[in-house]
Coordinates of C-alpha atoms in Angstrom, one line a residue:
M29 CA 0.0 0.0 0.0
R30 CA 2.8 2.3 0.9
S31 CA 4.5 1.4 -2.3
G32 CA 1.4 2.3 -4.3
L33 CA 1.1 5.6 -2.4
G34 CA 4.8 6.4 -3.0
K35 CA 4.4 5.7 -6.7
R36 CA 1.4 8.0 -6.9
I37 CA 3.3 10.8 -5.1
G38 CA 6.4 10.2 -7.3
G39 CA 4.2 10.4 -10.4
F40 CA 2.6 13.6 -9.2
L41 CA 5.9 15.2 -8.5
L42 CA 7.3 14.2 -11.8
R43 CA 4.3 15.6 -13.6
T44 CA 4.5 18.8 -11.6
I45 CA 8.2 19.2 -12.5
L46 CA 7.5 18.6 -16.2
I47 CA 4.7 21.2 -16.2
V48 CA 7.0 23.7 -14.5
L49 CA 9.8 23.1 -16.9
A50 CA 7.4 23.3 -19.9
A51 CA 6.3 26.7 -18.6
I52 CA 9.7 28.1 -17.7
L53 CA 11.8 26.8 -20.6
P54 CA 10.1 29.0 -23.3
I55 CA 10.4 32.0 -21.0
A56 CA 14.0 31.3 -20.4
V57 CA 14.8 30.9 -24.1
G58 CA 12.8 34.0 -24.9
F59 CA 14.7 36.0 -22.2
V60 CA 18.1 35.0 -23.5
R61 CA 17.0 35.8 -27.1
F62 CA 15.7 39.2 -25.9
V63 CA 19.0 40.1 -24.3
D64 CA 21.0 38.7 -27.2
H65 CA 19.1 40.9 -29.7
L66 CA 19.1 44.2 -27.9
P67 CA 19.4 47.0 -30.5
P68 CA 22.9 48.1 -31.3
P69 CA 24.0 51.8 -31.4
T70 CA 22.4 53.5 -34.4
T71 CA 24.2 54.4 -37.5
D72 CA 21.4 56.7 -38.6
Q73 CA 22.6 60.2 -38.4
S74 CA 19.6 61.8 -40.1
R75 CA 18.2 65.0 -38.6
T76 CA 14.7 64.9 -37.1
D77 CA 12.2 67.5 -35.9
A78 CA 12.9 66.7 -32.3
I79 CA 14.8 64.5 -29.9
V80 CA 12.9 62.8 -27.1
V81 CA 14.8 61.2 -24.2
L82 CA 13.2 59.1 -21.5
T83 CA 14.7 59.6 -18.0
G84 CA 16.1 56.6 -16.1
G85 CA 19.9 57.2 -16.2
G86 CA 22.4 60.0 -16.6
E87 CA 23.8 58.5 -19.7
R88 CA 20.5 58.9 -21.5
I89 CA 20.4 62.7 -20.7
S90 CA 24.1 63.2 -21.5
N91 CA 23.7 61.5 -24.9
A92 CA 20.5 63.5 -25.7
L93 CA 22.2 66.8 -24.9
S94 CA 25.2 65.9 -27.1
L95 CA 22.8 65.1 -29.9
L96 CA 21.1 68.4 -29.5
E97 CA 24.4 70.2 -29.5
T98 CA 25.5 68.5 -32.7
D99 CA 22.3 69.7 -34.3
K100 CA 20.5 66.4 -34.8
A101 CA 17.3 68.4 -34.1
D102 CA 16.1 71.9 -33.1
R103 CA 14.3 70.8 -29.9
L104 CA 14.7 68.3 -27.1
F105 CA 12.0 67.0 -24.9
V106 CA 12.9 65.2 -21.6
S107 CA 10.1 62.9 -20.5
G108 CA 9.7 61.7 -17.0
V109 CA 11.5 64.4 -15.1
H110 CA 11.1 64.6 -11.4
P111 CA 8.8 67.5 -10.4
G112 CA 10.9 70.5 -9.4
V113 CA 13.9 69.6 -11.6
G114 CA 14.8 72.5 -14.0
V115 CA 16.6 72.7 -17.3
G116 CA 19.6 74.2 -15.6
E117 CA 20.2 71.1 -13.5
L118 CA 20.0 68.9 -16.6
L119 CA 22.7 71.0 -18.3
K120 CA 25.1 70.3 -15.4
I121 CA 25.1 66.5 -16.0
D122 CA 28.5 65.2 -16.9
R123 CA 28.9 64.0 -20.5
T124 CA 29.7 60.3 -21.1
L125 CA 30.7 60.5 -24.7
P126 CA 34.4 61.0 -25.6
N127 CA 35.2 64.5 -26.7
S128 CA 31.8 65.8 -25.9
P129 CA 31.4 69.6 -25.9
Q130 CA 30.9 71.4 -22.6
P131 CA 27.3 72.3 -21.7
D132 CA 26.1 75.5 -23.3
S133 CA 23.5 77.5 -21.4
A134 CA 22.0 78.7 -24.7
L135 CA 20.6 75.2 -25.1
A136 CA 18.1 75.9 -22.3
S137 CA 15.7 77.7 -24.8
R138 CA 15.7 74.5 -26.9
I139 CA 14.8 72.1 -24.1
D140 CA 11.3 71.3 -22.7
L141 CA 10.6 69.1 -19.7
G142 CA 7.7 66.7 -19.0
D143 CA 7.0 65.7 -15.4
T144 CA 3.7 63.8 -15.6
A145 CA 5.0 60.4 -16.8
G146 CA 5.5 57.7 -14.2
D147 CA 6.2 54.8 -16.6
T148 CA 6.9 54.1 -20.3
F149 CA 3.2 54.4 -21.2
G150 CA 3.1 57.8 -19.6
N151 CA 6.3 58.7 -21.4
S152 CA 4.6 58.0 -24.7
V153 CA 1.5 60.0 -23.8
E154 CA 3.3 63.2 -22.7
S155 CA 5.9 63.0 -25.4
V156 CA 3.4 62.5 -28.2
A157 CA 1.3 65.4 -26.8
W158 CA 4.3 67.6 -26.9
M159 CA 5.1 66.5 -30.5
R160 CA 1.5 67.3 -31.6
A161 CA 1.5 70.7 -29.8
N162 CA 4.7 71.6 -31.8
H163 CA 3.5 70.0 -35.0
F164 CA 6.5 67.8 -35.2
K165 CA 6.4 64.7 -37.4
T166 CA 9.8 63.0 -36.8
M167 CA 11.6 62.2 -33.6
R168 CA 14.9 60.6 -32.4
L169 CA 14.0 58.5 -29.4
V170 CA 16.8 58.1 -26.8
T171 CA 16.7 55.5 -24.1
A172 CA 18.7 52.5 -22.8
D173 CA 19.1 49.6 -25.3
Y174 CA 17.2 47.2 -23.0
H175 CA 14.3 49.7 -22.7
M176 CA 14.1 50.6 -26.4
P177 CA 12.0 47.5 -27.6
R178 CA 9.2 48.3 -25.1
A179 CA 9.4 52.1 -25.6
L180 CA 9.0 51.6 -29.4
I181 CA 5.9 49.5 -28.8
E182 CA 4.3 52.2 -26.5
F183 CA 5.2 55.1 -28.9
R184 CA 3.9 53.3 -32.0
M185 CA 0.6 52.4 -30.2
E186 CA 0.2 56.0 -29.1
A187 CA 1.2 57.6 -32.4
P188 CA 1.6 55.2 -35.4
D189 CA 2.0 58.1 -37.8
L190 CA 5.1 59.5 -36.3
Q191 CA 8.5 58.6 -37.8
I192 CA 10.9 57.4 -35.1
V193 CA 14.6 57.1 -35.3
A194 CA 15.7 54.7 -32.4
N195 CA 18.8 55.9 -30.6
P196 CA 19.5 53.2 -28.0
I197 CA 22.2 53.8 -25.4
R198 CA 24.1 50.9 -24.0
P199 CA 24.7 51.4 -20.3
S200 CA 28.4 51.5 -19.4
R201 CA 28.1 48.9 -16.7
T202 CA 27.1 46.3 -19.3
Q203 CA 30.3 47.0 -21.2
N204 CA 32.5 46.2 -18.2
M205 CA 30.9 43.0 -17.0
P206 CA 28.7 40.3 -18.7
W207 CA 25.1 40.8 -17.7
W208 CA 24.8 37.2 -16.3
R209 CA 27.5 37.9 -13.8
D210 CA 26.0 41.2 -12.7
R211 CA 23.2 40.3 -10.3
P212 CA 21.5 43.8 -10.3
M213 CA 21.7 44.0 -14.1
F214 CA 20.4 40.5 -14.5
G215 CA 17.4 41.4 -12.4
L216 CA 16.9 44.6 -14.3
L217 CA 16.9 42.8 -17.6
L218 CA 14.6 40.0 -16.4
G219 CA 12.1 42.6 -15.1
E220 CA 12.3 44.5 -18.4
Y221 CA 11.7 41.4 -20.4
G222 CA 8.6 40.7 -18.4
K223 CA 7.3 44.3 -19.0
Y224 CA 8.2 44.0 -22.7
L225 CA 6.1 40.8 -23.0
V226 CA 3.1 42.6 -21.4
A227 CA 3.5 45.5 -23.7
K228 CA 3.8 43.2 -26.8
W229 CA 0.7 41.2 -25.8
R230 CA -1.3 44.4 -25.3
Y231 CA -0.1 45.7 -28.6
L232 CA -1.1 42.5 -30.4
F233 CA -4.5 42.5 -28.6
V234 CA -5.2 46.1 -29.6
R235 CA -4.2 45.4 -33.2
T236 CA -6.4 42.3 -33.3
M237 CA -9.4 44.3 -31.9
E238 CA -8.9 47.1 -34.4
S239 CA -8.8 44.7 -37.3
A240 CA -11.8 42.6 -36.1

């Protein structure tokens, strides 16, 4: 009797393990593929109506300011700024690019700030509203490389008519250590992959409903 019970328990555990593996394996494979296919630095040097940068790291702001200084657009919109932060503070951020020019206070008149966004969806809403208000049609979108896939989904759902030049920034910490050895970065990438999947599924759902 005990032998029969043991077999049933063993069979149940085996089935449970197989189910868990069947659920985890595709996610694990998808995660590795996601990280392995993060967008590389852009080679597109075309000029756009505006530059839009999503806050979340000093390197993003520094790169966006450098792009503005090198005349990649007339205006810069910084989305997701903490309330109370002014343009002057942004101009004091150290540059991360080699041979970057020093901050120019004259840039202040070409920079607008958005402080209503609390997530990537909010970034897309306030950025697109700013683009519409200024009658801009093309933008250079600046954010981290791991964030770019989800950001593009949100922006294309919010404004499919806008032309977007993706300008991904690779965080310096990922250049110094493999992501699988950096526990905080591993967690960040895994969390971003989960958010990306949610955004992608929502995008597919919306497209399906629109075409139904």
